[in-house]
Amino acid sequence: MQNINTYVQEHKDRFINELIELLKIPSVSADTAYKDDVIKTAAEIQKSLLAAGCDHVEICETPGYPIVYGEKIIDTNLPTVLVYGHYDVQPPDPIDLWDSPPFEPVIKKTEIHPEGAIFARGSCDDKGQMYMHVKALEIMTKTGQLPCNVKFMIEGEEEVGSKSLGWFVERNQEKLANDVILISDTGMIAKDVPSITTGLRGLSYVEVEVTGPNRDLHSGLYGGAVANPINILTKMIASLHDEKNHITIPGFYDKVENLSNEERAEMAKAPFSLDAYKKSLDINAVYGEDGYTTNERNSIRPTLDVNGIWGGYTGEGAKTVIASKAYAKISMRLVPNQDWEEITQLFKKHFESIAPEAVTVKVTPHHGGQGYVTPIDNIGYQAASKAYQDSFGKTPIPQRSGGSIPIVSLFEKELKSKTILMGFGLDSDAIHSPNEHFGVWNYLKGIETIPLFYKYFTELSKS
Amino acid sequence: MQNINTYVQEHKDRFINELIELLKIPSVSADTAYKDDVIKTAAEIQKSLLAAGCDHVEICETPGYPIVYGEKIIDTNLPTVLVYGHYDVQPPDPIDLWDSPPFEPVIKKTEIHPEGAIFARGSCDDKGQMYMHVKALEIMTKTGQLPCNVKFMIEGEEEVGSKSLGWFVERNQEKLANDVILISDTGMIAKDVPSITTGLRGLSYVEVEVTGPNRDLHSGLYGGAVANPINILTKMIASLHDEKNHITIPGFYDKVENLSNEERAEMAKAPFSLDAYKKSLDINAVYGEDGYTTNERNSIRPTLDVNGIWGGYTGEGAKTVIASKAYAKISMRLVPNQDWEEITQLFKKHFESIAPEAVTVKVTPHHGGQGYVTPIDNIGYQAASKAYQDSFGKTPIPQRSGGSIPIVSLFEKELKSKTILMGFGLDSDAIHSPNEHFGVWNYLKGIETIPLFYKYFTELSKS
C-alpha cells in the first residue's frame, strides 16, 4: 500500500498539528475542575471523525462523561472493526516536574526519538494513539482503500475506571456489533522490536482512611499515649508484604494463573537489559517478589502498590501534631483468573481485620477490572502480525503487559469479540508521569500500520 | 492582694478585648507567607509592654524573627524576674476543621468553660498565656505593687524551634541577667486541680525523603518490579517500633532516666480517668509502650511520632502511579538526660541503615531541644506554689509534661537560672489543633495569680 506512505508523508505536518491542538485541551477526568475541558474534547473528537470520513458520528450521553460513537458502514456483508480509545487523560501533577507545561505541547528531540517527540499530557496515553486510528481512517477513505466497515467508540473516563462504559456497552450491543476490537493504548518493546500485547493485568483500586483521635493533637501532650493514625497506617501497609515481597492478604494468590516453565522461557526471549533498565530509572537495584524476574514481576505476577499517601502536617517547616486521620490510595494489579471484585473484598476484609482497636478504618473501593489474554492463533492477532511485518519488516513479539485496560474483558463478555492491542508507545514515553511524550516516528508508523491491519483482517475473514 | 482582684474585675473586658485584637494577627512562623504578620505582632507586643509600664522596650533583630525585650527596673538590689513567652503561633491547618475562622476570635461557652472560652489559633499557645504576664505587670505598676524588677523576652520562633533565641541569649547575657525565669506555656491538670510543670520532654524533629525511580512511573508497567518509595517508607517507619511499641533505634534508650517506683507512685496520685480520656478523644483504646500507664507514656517516656507523611497522588479520584519520592516529618519526644543532637544522629544513622539498596534516603534534621526538670525545693517553685494556694485555695501538684520547651535548658545553661512553668491552659484547649481555645476564667485567674508569684518570690529571696 505504497500510496498510503505517500499520503502520510504529504500530510504528516497536518497530522501532527491536529494532534497538538487536541493535546492543548486539559481533559483530566479525575478532577471535576476540568469538566468543561473533558466535554469540549468529546466535541473535537466528533469533528475529527466526521472529517476523517465517518458517515455518522454522535456524542452519546452517559451517567458520566459522554462517549463519542462514529461509524462508516460500506457493506454489511463485510467484517466490522470496532476501534476503542479514550480522550481523557491522567492528572498532570506533580506539575513542577514538567520541563514544559503539560497542556502546551512542544516537539523535542530525545535520545530514543531523534525525529522528535511530542511532549504533553495524553500525547501517548491515549490521545496520540487514539488519533492514529482517526488519521488511518482518513487515509483509507481518501485513497479509496477502506476494505471493511469501521466503528469508533471513544470514551472519556478510562483514567477513572471507565465508570460509564459498561452501562453504555450493555445498552448498545447491536450498535457496537463487530468482528474484532482494535485498541492502541499499550506500548511496544522498542522501536526496532515491534510487539503485540496479548495479556493485560486486572486492577483493584481502593482508598483507605485510618482515624484515631477525634481531632489533631499536640504530639508532646499526647505522643506515646494515643495511637497515631499515620504510624498505624504505615504498620498496616508494611504488613501487606512479607519479607519475600509476597502479598499477605489471605486468599490473594488462590486463583493466580501459574505459567509453565516453557511459557516463562518463551517470555524470557524478549530482549531485556537489566542494566539499561536500572540506568533509565537511576536505581541501584530492582525490587520485587522473590523467585521472579523483572519482566515476570511486572506482567504475570499480581502486585500491590501505594499510589498515594497523606496525613498530618505536610507544609513548610515543622508542626508537632498527631493527626486525627491518615489516608492512602492503594492499587493491586491482578493476573488472569483473579476476580477484581473478589480481591477488593479480600483486601477490605483483611485490612479492617489488622487494624488495632485504638483506631477505626474505612476502605473505599474506587474501581477495578479483570485481566485478559488474547490467543495468538486468533485471526485478529494474525492480521496485526502481518501488518507489523509489512511496516516494520519484522514479526512482532507477543507480550504480556503489566498494565490494565479493564474494559477489554468487558468487551469480550458483552460483545463476544476479541480485542487486538496494537500499541506504538514506548515504556520510556513516561505515560502517567511528568514529561509524557510520544515519538513522531511512532505516531506516523502507527498511522501507516493500521490500514494494513484492516487489509489483512478483511482477507483472513474471507478465507 | 484584694485590690488586684478588684482591678481585674474592673478591667477584665478590656483585658479580653486586647487579647482578641492580638489573636487577629496570623503570626504563623512556620510559613513564610505570614512573614509580615509575624513582624506586625512583634510591634503590637512592644506597644502593650510600654502601656503596661515597662520603662524600656525594644524590638531586637535576630537572624530570624525579632525578639521583643522589655524591662522595668525599680531597684537593682531587688531580685529580677525574667518573663519568657512567644508571639508566634502554629499553622492553622486543617482549616476546614475549625468551627470558626482561626484568626477571627469568638467567645463561646463550653462544658469545661461555662464562663466562655476564646476560640482562635494562639489563644492558649501562647499569646493568651503570654499576655497574662503583660496584664499582671499593668496591675502591679498601676496599683503600685511591683515588688521587684521584671524583664520580658518574647520571641517569634518558638513554633519552629526557637532558631534565633540561642543566638540572642548568648549575646545578651548581661541584659537578660535574672534570678528566676517565669513562663506560662504549659497546662494545668484541671481548673480545680492546679499544677506546676516540673519536667519537660526534649525534642528531635527530622524530615525524611525516600527516592526510588527518577520519575513517577505507571504502576501497571512498573508495579512489582521497582521499589515503590511509599511502600518502602511505610516499611521503614513501621520498623521503628517493635511489637511492644518500644523504639528500635539502637542506643535510643541508653540515657533514659528511669524513675523509681516511689516516683511513679507519686505521679500516679494525679487525678486521671482513662474512660474520660478515651471519651474526650472518641477512641476505643489507648495505645503505647508496654509496661507504662497513659500518664507515664506521655511524660516520662520518650516517643516517636510521624507528624506528617505525603507522596504520590493525593488528589480527587484515582491515579495509578508509582511516585518517585515519598516524605515524612518525624518527631521524637525525649526525656531528661537524652541529648537531642545525639538522638538525631542515632535516628539518621539507623534510618539510613535500614533503607534497601533499591532506594536512596535523605534525613534532614529540623530542630530539637533538651528535656528539663525543676526541683520542687527551688524557691521559685515554692513561690509559685504559694501563689496558687492563695488564688486557687489548693496546693498545686508538681507535674511532668510531655511537651517540650527546648529553650528552658538553654536558659539554665546560658543564664544560670531555673525556670518556673506556671501554666493555666487545659489539655482540652486543643492547642496545635483546630478550634484551639483558652478559658476566660483561666485567663483572668492567671492574671490574678502571677502578681502573687512576684510577691512570694521577692519575700523568699530576702530570707
PDB file of C-alpha atoms in Angstrom, chain A residues 30-33 90-94 97 121 125 159-160 201 203 205 207 212-228 230-239 241-243 245 277 279-289 293-295 297-299 301 303-324 326-327 329 331 333 356-360 366-367 401-404 426-434, chain B residues 30-33 90-94 97 121 125 159-160 201 203 205 207 212-228 230-239 241-243 245 277 279-289 293-295 297-299 301 303-324 326-327 329 331 333 356-360 366-367 401-404 426-434:
ATOM      1  CA  ALA A  30     -10.154  12.545  37.666  1.00  0.00           C
ATOM      2  CA  ASP A  31     -10.656  16.181  38.639  1.00  0.00           C
ATOM      3  CA  THR A  32     -14.070  17.815  38.245  1.00  0.00           C
ATOM      4  CA  ALA A  33     -12.339  21.193  37.871  1.00  0.00           C
ATOM      5  CA  GLN A  90      -4.292  11.451  33.702  1.00  0.00           C
ATOM      6  CA  PRO A  91      -3.907  14.408  36.106  1.00  0.00           C
ATOM      7  CA  PRO A  92      -0.697  16.298  35.250  1.00  0.00           C
ATOM      8  CA  ASP A  93       0.661  16.642  38.791  1.00  0.00           C
ATOM      9  CA  PRO A  94       3.325  16.890  40.011  1.00  0.00           C
ATOM     10  CA  LEU A  97       8.428  18.273  37.489  1.00  0.00           C
ATOM     11  CA  ARG A 121      -0.116  15.000  28.924  1.00  0.00           C
ATOM     12  CA  ASP A 125      -1.936   7.816  26.616  1.00  0.00           C
ATOM     13  CA  GLU A 159      -8.372   7.107  33.591  1.00  0.00           C
ATOM     14  CA  VAL A 160     -11.027   6.914  36.302  1.00  0.00           C
ATOM     15  CA  ARG A 201      -3.323  -7.345  34.231  1.00  0.00           C
ATOM     16  CA  LEU A 203      -6.866  -3.908  38.668  1.00  0.00           C
ATOM     17  CA  TYR A 205      -8.057   0.314  43.303  1.00  0.00           C
ATOM     18  CA  GLU A 207      -8.720   4.169  49.199  1.00  0.00           C
ATOM     19  CA  GLY A 212      -7.503   7.828  65.611  1.00  0.00           C
ATOM     20  CA  PRO A 213      -8.409  10.669  67.982  1.00  0.00           C
ATOM     21  CA  ASN A 214     -11.341  12.909  67.055  1.00  0.00           C
ATOM     22  CA  ARG A 215      -9.026  15.889  66.419  1.00  0.00           C
ATOM     23  CA  ASP A 216      -5.424  16.693  65.679  1.00  0.00           C
ATOM     24  CA  LEU A 217      -3.438  16.516  68.914  1.00  0.00           C
ATOM     25  CA  HIS A 218      -0.272  18.083  70.298  1.00  0.00           C
ATOM     26  CA  SER A 219       2.371  15.384  69.881  1.00  0.00           C
ATOM     27  CA  GLY A 220       4.039  16.404  73.124  1.00  0.00           C
ATOM     28  CA  LEU A 221       0.985  16.174  75.328  1.00  0.00           C
ATOM     29  CA  TYR A 222      -0.419  13.022  73.694  1.00  0.00           C
ATOM     30  CA  GLY A 223       2.586  11.473  71.957  1.00  0.00           C
ATOM     31  CA  GLY A 224       3.179   7.890  73.092  1.00  0.00           C
ATOM     32  CA  ALA A 225      -0.199   7.543  74.786  1.00  0.00           C
ATOM     33  CA  VAL A 226      -2.565   7.666  71.810  1.00  0.00           C
ATOM     34  CA  ALA A 227      -2.481   5.676  68.568  1.00  0.00           C
ATOM     35  CA  ASN A 228      -1.006   7.893  65.849  1.00  0.00           C
ATOM     36  CA  ILE A 230      -0.036   7.734  60.442  1.00  0.00           C
ATOM     37  CA  ASN A 231       2.191   5.358  62.403  1.00  0.00           C
ATOM     38  CA  ILE A 232      -0.625   2.801  62.413  1.00  0.00           C
ATOM     39  CA  LEU A 233      -1.237   3.223  58.667  1.00  0.00           C
ATOM     40  CA  THR A 234       2.454   2.637  57.915  1.00  0.00           C
ATOM     41  CA  LYS A 235       2.408  -0.514  60.078  1.00  0.00           C
ATOM     42  CA  MET A 236      -0.721  -1.798  58.331  1.00  0.00           C
ATOM     43  CA  ILE A 237       0.570  -1.104  54.818  1.00  0.00           C
ATOM     44  CA  ALA A 238       4.004  -2.544  55.614  1.00  0.00           C
ATOM     45  CA  SER A 239       2.362  -5.765  56.788  1.00  0.00           C
ATOM     46  CA  HIS A 241       4.029  -7.692  52.056  1.00  0.00           C
ATOM     47  CA  ASP A 242       6.154 -10.342  53.765  1.00  0.00           C
ATOM     48  CA  GLU A 243       9.959 -10.482  53.759  1.00  0.00           C
ATOM     49  CA  ASN A 245       7.644  -9.479  49.000  1.00  0.00           C
ATOM     50  CA  TYR A 277      16.522  -0.733  32.847  1.00  0.00           C
ATOM     51  CA  LYS A 279      20.090   3.106  34.322  1.00  0.00           C
ATOM     52  CA  SER A 280      16.929   4.513  32.731  1.00  0.00           C
ATOM     53  CA  LEU A 281      15.355   4.801  36.207  1.00  0.00           C
ATOM     54  CA  ASP A 282      18.532   5.838  38.082  1.00  0.00           C
ATOM     55  CA  ILE A 283      18.166   2.989  40.551  1.00  0.00           C
ATOM     56  CA  ASN A 284      20.876   0.825  42.072  1.00  0.00           C
ATOM     57  CA  ALA A 285      18.703  -2.254  42.323  1.00  0.00           C
ATOM     58  CA  VAL A 286      15.342  -3.598  41.291  1.00  0.00           C
ATOM     59  CA  TYR A 287      12.931  -4.753  43.982  1.00  0.00           C
ATOM     60  CA  GLY A 288      10.146  -7.284  43.907  1.00  0.00           C
ATOM     61  CA  GLU A 289       8.734 -10.708  44.608  1.00  0.00           C
ATOM     62  CA  THR A 293      12.447 -11.899  37.015  1.00  0.00           C
ATOM     63  CA  THR A 294      11.770  -8.197  36.482  1.00  0.00           C
ATOM     64  CA  ASN A 295       9.725  -8.912  33.339  1.00  0.00           C
ATOM     65  CA  ARG A 297       7.159  -9.325  38.255  1.00  0.00           C
ATOM     66  CA  ASN A 298       5.537  -6.619  36.139  1.00  0.00           C
ATOM     67  CA  SER A 299       3.453  -8.849  33.858  1.00  0.00           C
ATOM     68  CA  ARG A 301       2.519 -11.650  38.809  1.00  0.00           C
ATOM     69  CA  THR A 303       1.213  -6.656  42.796  1.00  0.00           C
ATOM     70  CA  LEU A 304       0.155  -4.185  45.479  1.00  0.00           C
ATOM     71  CA  ASP A 305       1.342  -0.581  45.304  1.00  0.00           C
ATOM     72  CA  VAL A 306       0.548   2.510  47.314  1.00  0.00           C
ATOM     73  CA  ASN A 307      -0.224   5.175  44.708  1.00  0.00           C
ATOM     74  CA  GLY A 308      -0.638   7.982  47.213  1.00  0.00           C
ATOM     75  CA  ILE A 309      -0.389   8.595  50.949  1.00  0.00           C
ATOM     76  CA  TRP A 310      -1.127  11.650  53.072  1.00  0.00           C
ATOM     77  CA  GLY A 311      -1.791  12.754  56.619  1.00  0.00           C
ATOM     78  CA  GLY A 312      -0.762  15.315  59.241  1.00  0.00           C
ATOM     79  CA  TYR A 313       1.283  18.410  58.512  1.00  0.00           C
ATOM     80  CA  THR A 314       2.877  18.418  55.057  1.00  0.00           C
ATOM     81  CA  GLY A 315       3.577  22.130  54.691  1.00  0.00           C
ATOM     82  CA  GLU A 316       6.754  24.112  55.082  1.00  0.00           C
ATOM     83  CA  GLY A 317       8.660  23.777  58.345  1.00  0.00           C
ATOM     84  CA  ALA A 318       7.614  21.692  61.321  1.00  0.00           C
ATOM     85  CA  LYS A 319       4.358  21.088  63.191  1.00  0.00           C
ATOM     86  CA  THR A 320       4.342  18.830  66.236  1.00  0.00           C
ATOM     87  CA  VAL A 321       0.958  17.290  65.669  1.00  0.00           C
ATOM     88  CA  ILE A 322      -0.665  13.878  65.871  1.00  0.00           C
ATOM     89  CA  ALA A 323      -3.146  13.842  63.000  1.00  0.00           C
ATOM     90  CA  SER A 324      -6.680  12.652  63.546  1.00  0.00           C
ATOM     91  CA  ALA A 326      -4.296   9.313  57.679  1.00  0.00           C
ATOM     92  CA  TYR A 327      -5.103   8.210  54.129  1.00  0.00           C
ATOM     93  CA  LYS A 329      -4.677   5.168  47.759  1.00  0.00           C
ATOM     94  CA  SER A 331      -3.964  -0.387  43.831  1.00  0.00           C
ATOM     95  CA  ARG A 333      -2.559  -5.324  39.653  1.00  0.00           C
ATOM     96  CA  PRO A 356      -5.695  -2.192  66.140  1.00  0.00           C
ATOM     97  CA  GLU A 357      -8.586  -1.419  68.492  1.00  0.00           C
ATOM     98  CA  ALA A 358      -7.203   2.092  69.027  1.00  0.00           C
ATOM     99  CA  VAL A 359      -8.204   3.237  65.508  1.00  0.00           C
ATOM    100  CA  THR A 360     -11.093   2.866  63.087  1.00  0.00           C
ATOM    101  CA  HIS A 366     -12.509   3.103  43.730  1.00  0.00           C
ATOM    102  CA  HIS A 367     -12.740   0.871  40.658  1.00  0.00           C
ATOM    103  CA  SER A 401       1.657  -6.157  29.686  1.00  0.00           C
ATOM    104  CA  GLY A 402       1.604  -5.199  33.329  1.00  0.00           C
ATOM    105  CA  GLY A 403      -0.928  -2.506  32.633  1.00  0.00           C
ATOM    106  CA  SER A 404      -4.685  -2.792  32.802  1.00  0.00           C
ATOM    107  CA  LEU A 426       7.402   3.051  24.461  1.00  0.00           C
ATOM    108  CA  ASP A 427       7.827   2.412  28.194  1.00  0.00           C
ATOM    109  CA  SER A 428      10.156   5.408  28.250  1.00  0.00           C
ATOM    110  CA  ASP A 429       7.389   7.708  26.994  1.00  0.00           C
ATOM    111  CA  ALA A 430       6.568   8.473  30.657  1.00  0.00           C
ATOM    112  CA  ILE A 431       2.819   7.974  30.487  1.00  0.00           C
ATOM    113  CA  HIS A 432       1.144   8.888  33.813  1.00  0.00           C
ATOM    114  CA  SER A 433       4.337  10.833  34.632  1.00  0.00           C
ATOM    115  CA  PRO A 434       5.662  14.348  34.163  1.00  0.00           C
TER     116      PRO A 434
ATOM    117  CA  ALA B  30       6.320  28.069  60.065  1.00  0.00           C
ATOM    118  CA  ASP B  31       5.011  29.599  56.838  1.00  0.00           C
ATOM    119  CA  THR B  32       6.872  32.496  55.217  1.00  0.00           C
ATOM    120  CA  ALA B  33       3.587  33.630  53.653  1.00  0.00           C
ATOM    121  CA  GLN B  90       1.190  27.081  64.957  1.00  0.00           C
ATOM    122  CA  PRO B  91      -0.146  26.836  61.393  1.00  0.00           C
ATOM    123  CA  PRO B  92      -3.974  26.736  61.479  1.00  0.00           C
ATOM    124  CA  ASP B  93      -4.459  23.835  59.085  1.00  0.00           C
ATOM    125  CA  PRO B  94      -6.520  21.746  58.657  1.00  0.00           C
ATOM    126  CA  LEU B  97     -11.982  21.523  60.729  1.00  0.00           C
ATOM    127  CA  ARG B 121      -5.180  29.977  66.965  1.00  0.00           C
ATOM    128  CA  ASP B 125      -0.427  28.699  72.954  1.00  0.00           C
ATOM    129  CA  GLU B 159       6.810  27.013  66.999  1.00  0.00           C
ATOM    130  CA  VAL B 160       9.708  26.458  64.598  1.00  0.00           C
ATOM    131  CA  ARG B 201      10.404  16.377  77.353  1.00  0.00           C
ATOM    132  CA  LEU B 203      12.521  17.069  71.110  1.00  0.00           C
ATOM    133  CA  TYR B 205      12.362  16.779  64.746  1.00  0.00           C
ATOM    134  CA  GLU B 207      12.248  15.188  57.849  1.00  0.00           C
ATOM    135  CA  GLY B 212      13.124   5.419  44.146  1.00  0.00           C
ATOM    136  CA  PRO B 213      12.941   5.784  40.354  1.00  0.00           C
ATOM    137  CA  ASN B 214      13.969   9.114  38.827  1.00  0.00           C
ATOM    138  CA  ARG B 215      10.379   9.891  37.807  1.00  0.00           C
ATOM    139  CA  ASP B 216       6.815   8.941  38.613  1.00  0.00           C
ATOM    140  CA  LEU B 217       6.024   5.641  36.908  1.00  0.00           C
ATOM    141  CA  HIS B 218       2.915   3.879  35.614  1.00  0.00           C
ATOM    142  CA  SER B 219       2.054   1.355  38.332  1.00  0.00           C
ATOM    143  CA  GLY B 220       0.916  -1.167  35.744  1.00  0.00           C
ATOM    144  CA  LEU B 221       4.055  -1.151  33.655  1.00  0.00           C
ATOM    145  CA  TYR B 222       6.474  -0.986  36.602  1.00  0.00           C
ATOM    146  CA  GLY B 223       4.413  -2.192  39.570  1.00  0.00           C
ATOM    147  CA  GLY B 224       6.038  -5.156  41.299  1.00  0.00           C
ATOM    148  CA  ALA B 225       9.400  -4.731  39.573  1.00  0.00           C
ATOM    149  CA  VAL B 226      10.599  -1.425  41.030  1.00  0.00           C
ATOM    150  CA  ALA B 227      10.806  -0.332  44.675  1.00  0.00           C
ATOM    151  CA  ASN B 228       7.811   1.890  45.429  1.00  0.00           C
ATOM    152  CA  ILE B 230       5.861   4.945  49.556  1.00  0.00           C
ATOM    153  CA  ASN B 231       5.718   1.213  50.292  1.00  0.00           C
ATOM    154  CA  ILE B 232       9.374   1.340  51.357  1.00  0.00           C
ATOM    155  CA  LEU B 233       8.796   4.399  53.570  1.00  0.00           C
ATOM    156  CA  THR B 234       5.893   2.683  55.345  1.00  0.00           C
ATOM    157  CA  LYS B 235       8.074  -0.403  55.928  1.00  0.00           C
ATOM    158  CA  MET B 236      10.912   1.733  57.300  1.00  0.00           C
ATOM    159  CA  ILE B 237       8.672   3.780  59.595  1.00  0.00           C
ATOM    160  CA  ALA B 238       6.786   0.700  60.801  1.00  0.00           C
ATOM    161  CA  SER B 239      10.089  -0.918  61.762  1.00  0.00           C
ATOM    162  CA  HIS B 241       8.647   0.390  66.780  1.00  0.00           C
ATOM    163  CA  ASP B 242       8.674  -3.261  67.854  1.00  0.00           C
ATOM    164  CA  GLU B 243       5.623  -5.307  68.838  1.00  0.00           C
ATOM    165  CA  ASN B 245       5.912  -0.382  70.976  1.00  0.00           C
ATOM    166  CA  TYR B 277      -9.674  10.450  78.478  1.00  0.00           C
ATOM    167  CA  LYS B 279     -14.262   9.598  75.666  1.00  0.00           C
ATOM    168  CA  SER B 280     -12.762  13.056  75.114  1.00  0.00           C
ATOM    169  CA  LEU B 281     -10.838  11.694  72.119  1.00  0.00           C
ATOM    170  CA  ASP B 282     -13.561   9.326  70.841  1.00  0.00           C
ATOM    171  CA  ILE B 283     -11.186   6.354  70.921  1.00  0.00           C
ATOM    172  CA  ASN B 284     -11.942   2.771  71.951  1.00  0.00           C
ATOM    173  CA  ALA B 285      -8.499   2.130  73.345  1.00  0.00           C
ATOM    174  CA  VAL B 286      -5.273   3.884  74.187  1.00  0.00           C
ATOM    175  CA  TYR B 287      -2.062   2.721  72.517  1.00  0.00           C
ATOM    176  CA  GLY B 288       1.529   2.902  73.634  1.00  0.00           C
ATOM    177  CA  GLU B 289       4.645   1.364  75.130  1.00  0.00           C
ATOM    178  CA  THR B 293       0.448   3.930  82.115  1.00  0.00           C
ATOM    179  CA  THR B 294      -1.032   6.569  79.841  1.00  0.00           C
ATOM    180  CA  ASN B 295       0.296   9.393  82.049  1.00  0.00           C
ATOM    181  CA  ARG B 297       3.744   7.204  78.302  1.00  0.00           C
ATOM    182  CA  ASN B 298       3.181  10.886  77.586  1.00  0.00           C
ATOM    183  CA  SER B 299       5.523  12.342  80.185  1.00  0.00           C
ATOM    184  CA  ARG B 301       8.889   8.018  78.395  1.00  0.00           C
ATOM    185  CA  THR B 303       8.273   8.633  71.927  1.00  0.00           C
ATOM    186  CA  LEU B 304       8.467   8.675  68.133  1.00  0.00           C
ATOM    187  CA  ASP B 305       5.566  10.060  66.103  1.00  0.00           C
ATOM    188  CA  VAL B 306       5.075  10.744  62.427  1.00  0.00           C
ATOM    189  CA  ASN B 307       3.714  14.292  62.280  1.00  0.00           C
ATOM    190  CA  GLY B 308       3.167  14.300  58.539  1.00  0.00           C
ATOM    191  CA  ILE B 309       3.500  11.969  55.570  1.00  0.00           C
ATOM    192  CA  TRP B 310       2.999  12.521  51.844  1.00  0.00           C
ATOM    193  CA  GLY B 311       3.788  11.077  48.464  1.00  0.00           C
ATOM    194  CA  GLY B 312       2.211  10.095  45.140  1.00  0.00           C
ATOM    195  CA  TYR B 313      -1.255  11.148  44.030  1.00  0.00           C
ATOM    196  CA  THR B 314      -3.369  12.633  46.814  1.00  0.00           C
ATOM    197  CA  GLY B 315      -5.977  14.447  44.753  1.00  0.00           C
ATOM    198  CA  GLU B 316      -9.534  13.566  43.873  1.00  0.00           C
ATOM    199  CA  GLY B 317     -10.154  10.205  42.240  1.00  0.00           C
ATOM    200  CA  ALA B 318      -7.514   7.665  41.315  1.00  0.00           C
ATOM    201  CA  LYS B 319      -4.099   7.798  39.653  1.00  0.00           C
ATOM    202  CA  THR B 320      -2.208   4.567  39.031  1.00  0.00           C
ATOM    203  CA  VAL B 321       1.253   5.916  39.688  1.00  0.00           C
ATOM    204  CA  ILE B 322       4.404   4.825  41.458  1.00  0.00           C
ATOM    205  CA  ALA B 323       5.800   8.038  42.919  1.00  0.00           C
ATOM    206  CA  SER B 324       9.462   8.906  42.538  1.00  0.00           C
ATOM    207  CA  ALA B 326       7.891   9.855  49.453  1.00  0.00           C
ATOM    208  CA  TYR B 327       8.300  12.091  52.507  1.00  0.00           C
ATOM    209  CA  LYS B 329       8.074  14.558  59.129  1.00  0.00           C
ATOM    210  CA  SER B 331       9.491  13.913  65.786  1.00  0.00           C
ATOM    211  CA  ARG B 333       9.952  13.397  72.367  1.00  0.00           C
ATOM    212  CA  PRO B 356      17.000  -1.137  50.928  1.00  0.00           C
ATOM    213  CA  GLU B 357      19.516  -0.798  48.101  1.00  0.00           C
ATOM    214  CA  ALA B 358      16.673  -0.038  45.692  1.00  0.00           C
ATOM    215  CA  VAL B 359      16.072   3.447  47.163  1.00  0.00           C
ATOM    216  CA  THR B 360      18.070   6.389  48.424  1.00  0.00           C
ATOM    217  CA  HIS B 366      14.661  20.280  61.537  1.00  0.00           C
ATOM    218  CA  HIS B 367      15.313  21.306  65.130  1.00  0.00           C
ATOM    219  CA  SER B 401       4.673  17.474  80.936  1.00  0.00           C
ATOM    220  CA  GLY B 402       5.041  15.568  77.693  1.00  0.00           C
ATOM    221  CA  GLY B 403       5.539  18.788  75.818  1.00  0.00           C
ATOM    222  CA  SER B 404       8.814  20.453  75.008  1.00  0.00           C
ATOM    223  CA  LEU B 426      -6.032  22.777  79.859  1.00  0.00           C
ATOM    224  CA  ASP B 427      -5.200  19.706  77.737  1.00  0.00           C
ATOM    225  CA  SER B 428      -8.685  20.027  76.258  1.00  0.00           C
ATOM    226  CA  ASP B 429      -7.912  23.522  74.959  1.00  0.00           C
ATOM    227  CA  ALA B 430      -6.835  21.905  71.680  1.00  0.00           C
ATOM    228  CA  ILE B 431      -3.534  23.716  71.229  1.00  0.00           C
ATOM    229  CA  HIS B 432      -1.894  22.855  67.876  1.00  0.00           C
ATOM    230  CA  SER B 433      -5.357  21.644  66.758  1.00  0.00           C
ATOM    231  CA  PRO B 434      -8.393  23.128  65.059  1.00  0.00           C
TER     232      PRO B 434
END
